[in-house]
């Protein structure tokens, strides 16, 4: 995030990250059409509005307008959080030909077994918590760095997992915009089906790297 007093918060400071795969490569778990819209429209809009809010903040700081600065915090948190969360989400996914869906190994696999009993139990918990989430939000596998302990947590809207004191390892977007188009095609029980199928394209190698980098 830009630092107060920084010379410029030009729009190129925050740009849409490229994906490591083509939009259609996560099918049938996630349709290519949804991936394209989610990346180019939804994520891009968070970035656009984040940059806009930061530019307004810069002006408010110059003007010494405390009221305007306080008022901008909501837009900064929401849109900045949207950028942070989606940037993690894209990396947490991979086509099956690139290892998507292959179970974790090593230290993360052991930690999941210790904390949840098995990978299947972790998945069941994240699916249940994600399905039960009211409104828009995310379900996460996070790390409590102090306790060196894994935890499942949900966040509302675009709150980043850091707001709950956890390091994000794996985030699943349970906003309707992540799956709604599949309501009329493959997914009858839309949200539970989306959650059930997304595990086929989870990039556990990326999740493991985030875990080991924070131990
Ligand atoms: Fe999203």
mmCIF file of C-alpha atoms in Angstrom, residues 23-103:
data_model
loop_
_atom_site.group_PDB
_atom_site.id
_atom_site.type_symbol
_atom_site.label_atom_id
_atom_site.label_comp_id
_atom_site.label_asym_id
_atom_site.label_seq_id
_atom_site.Cartn_x
_atom_site.Cartn_y
_atom_site.Cartn_z
ATOM 1 C CA UNK A 23 -9.023 -18.106 -18.453
ATOM 2 C CA UNK A 24 -10.421 -21.380 -19.789
ATOM 3 C CA UNK A 25 -7.812 -23.621 -18.198
ATOM 4 C CA UNK A 26 -9.632 -23.955 -14.865
ATOM 5 C CA UNK A 27 -12.709 -25.451 -16.551
ATOM 6 C CA UNK A 28 -14.894 -27.225 -15.692
ATOM 7 C CA UNK A 29 -14.381 -26.163 -12.044
ATOM 8 C CA UNK A 30 -14.518 -22.457 -12.952
ATOM 9 C CA UNK A 31 -15.777 -21.337 -16.347
ATOM 10 C CA UNK A 32 -13.483 -19.321 -18.587
ATOM 11 C CA UNK A 33 -16.165 -16.688 -18.964
ATOM 12 C CA UNK A 34 -16.323 -16.147 -15.212
ATOM 13 C CA UNK A 35 -12.555 -16.056 -14.909
ATOM 14 C CA UNK A 36 -12.300 -13.410 -17.613
ATOM 15 C CA UNK A 37 -15.013 -11.212 -16.079
ATOM 16 C CA UNK A 38 -13.703 -11.738 -12.561
ATOM 17 C CA UNK A 39 -10.161 -10.757 -13.547
ATOM 18 C CA UNK A 40 -10.684 -8.013 -16.143
ATOM 19 C CA UNK A 41 -13.815 -6.402 -14.701
ATOM 20 C CA UNK A 42 -14.121 -7.086 -10.980
ATOM 21 C CA UNK A 43 -10.466 -7.079 -9.983
ATOM 22 C CA UNK A 44 -9.702 -4.190 -12.342
ATOM 23 C CA UNK A 45 -12.529 -2.156 -10.784
ATOM 24 C CA UNK A 46 -11.091 -2.636 -7.293
ATOM 25 C CA UNK A 47 -7.733 -1.368 -8.548
ATOM 26 C CA UNK A 48 -9.259 1.592 -10.383
ATOM 27 C CA UNK A 49 -11.256 2.642 -7.332
ATOM 28 C CA UNK A 50 -8.331 2.028 -4.972
ATOM 29 C CA UNK A 51 -6.098 4.329 -7.025
ATOM 30 C CA UNK A 52 -8.866 6.922 -7.233
ATOM 31 C CA UNK A 53 -9.320 6.865 -3.445
ATOM 32 C CA UNK A 54 -5.552 7.158 -2.907
ATOM 33 C CA UNK A 55 -5.399 10.165 -5.213
ATOM 34 C CA UNK A 56 -8.265 11.763 -3.288
ATOM 35 C CA UNK A 57 -6.423 10.973 -0.063
ATOM 36 C CA UNK A 58 -3.318 12.689 -1.357
ATOM 37 C CA UNK A 59 -5.356 15.788 -2.146
ATOM 38 C CA UNK A 60 -7.105 15.671 1.246
ATOM 39 C CA UNK A 61 -3.696 15.426 2.943
ATOM 40 C CA UNK A 62 -2.451 18.426 0.955
ATOM 41 C CA UNK A 63 -5.579 20.324 1.954
ATOM 42 C CA UNK A 64 -5.226 19.275 5.589
ATOM 43 C CA UNK A 65 -8.823 18.054 5.417
ATOM 44 C CA UNK A 66 -9.097 15.554 8.266
ATOM 45 C CA UNK A 67 -12.775 14.859 7.653
ATOM 46 C CA UNK A 68 -12.141 13.924 4.033
ATOM 47 C CA UNK A 69 -9.190 11.711 5.048
ATOM 48 C CA UNK A 70 -11.351 9.786 7.527
ATOM 49 C CA UNK A 71 -14.192 9.487 5.021
ATOM 50 C CA UNK A 72 -11.864 7.887 2.435
ATOM 51 C CA UNK A 73 -10.792 5.031 4.697
ATOM 52 C CA UNK A 74 -13.801 2.880 3.795
ATOM 53 C CA UNK A 75 -13.116 3.095 0.059
ATOM 54 C CA UNK A 76 -9.398 2.484 0.578
ATOM 55 C CA UNK A 77 -10.011 -0.582 2.755
ATOM 56 C CA UNK A 78 -12.671 -2.057 0.481
ATOM 57 C CA UNK A 79 -10.938 -1.550 -2.848
ATOM 58 C CA UNK A 80 -7.413 -2.081 -1.540
ATOM 59 C CA UNK A 81 -8.628 -5.264 0.163
ATOM 60 C CA UNK A 82 -10.215 -6.379 -3.095
ATOM 61 C CA UNK A 83 -6.888 -5.956 -4.862
ATOM 62 C CA UNK A 84 -4.939 -7.759 -2.120
ATOM 63 C CA UNK A 85 -7.403 -10.649 -1.874
ATOM 64 C CA UNK A 86 -7.794 -11.290 -5.598
ATOM 65 C CA UNK A 87 -4.034 -11.116 -6.150
ATOM 66 C CA UNK A 88 -3.683 -14.019 -3.692
ATOM 67 C CA UNK A 89 -6.679 -15.899 -5.111
ATOM 68 C CA UNK A 90 -5.316 -16.075 -8.678
ATOM 69 C CA UNK A 91 -2.036 -17.525 -7.388
ATOM 70 C CA UNK A 92 -3.927 -20.025 -5.224
ATOM 71 C CA UNK A 93 -5.429 -21.537 -8.380
ATOM 72 C CA UNK A 94 -3.832 -23.680 -11.079
ATOM 73 C CA UNK A 95 -5.052 -25.861 -13.945
ATOM 74 C CA UNK A 96 -4.828 -29.583 -13.239
ATOM 75 C CA UNK A 97 -2.100 -29.933 -15.893
ATOM 76 C CA UNK A 98 0.011 -27.558 -13.774
ATOM 77 C CA UNK A 99 -0.619 -29.387 -10.519
ATOM 78 C CA UNK A 100 -3.978 -27.880 -9.568
ATOM 79 C CA UNK A 101 -5.801 -30.138 -7.129
ATOM 80 C CA UNK A 102 -2.738 -32.182 -6.211
ATOM 81 C CA UNK A 103 -2.696 -32.553 -2.415
#
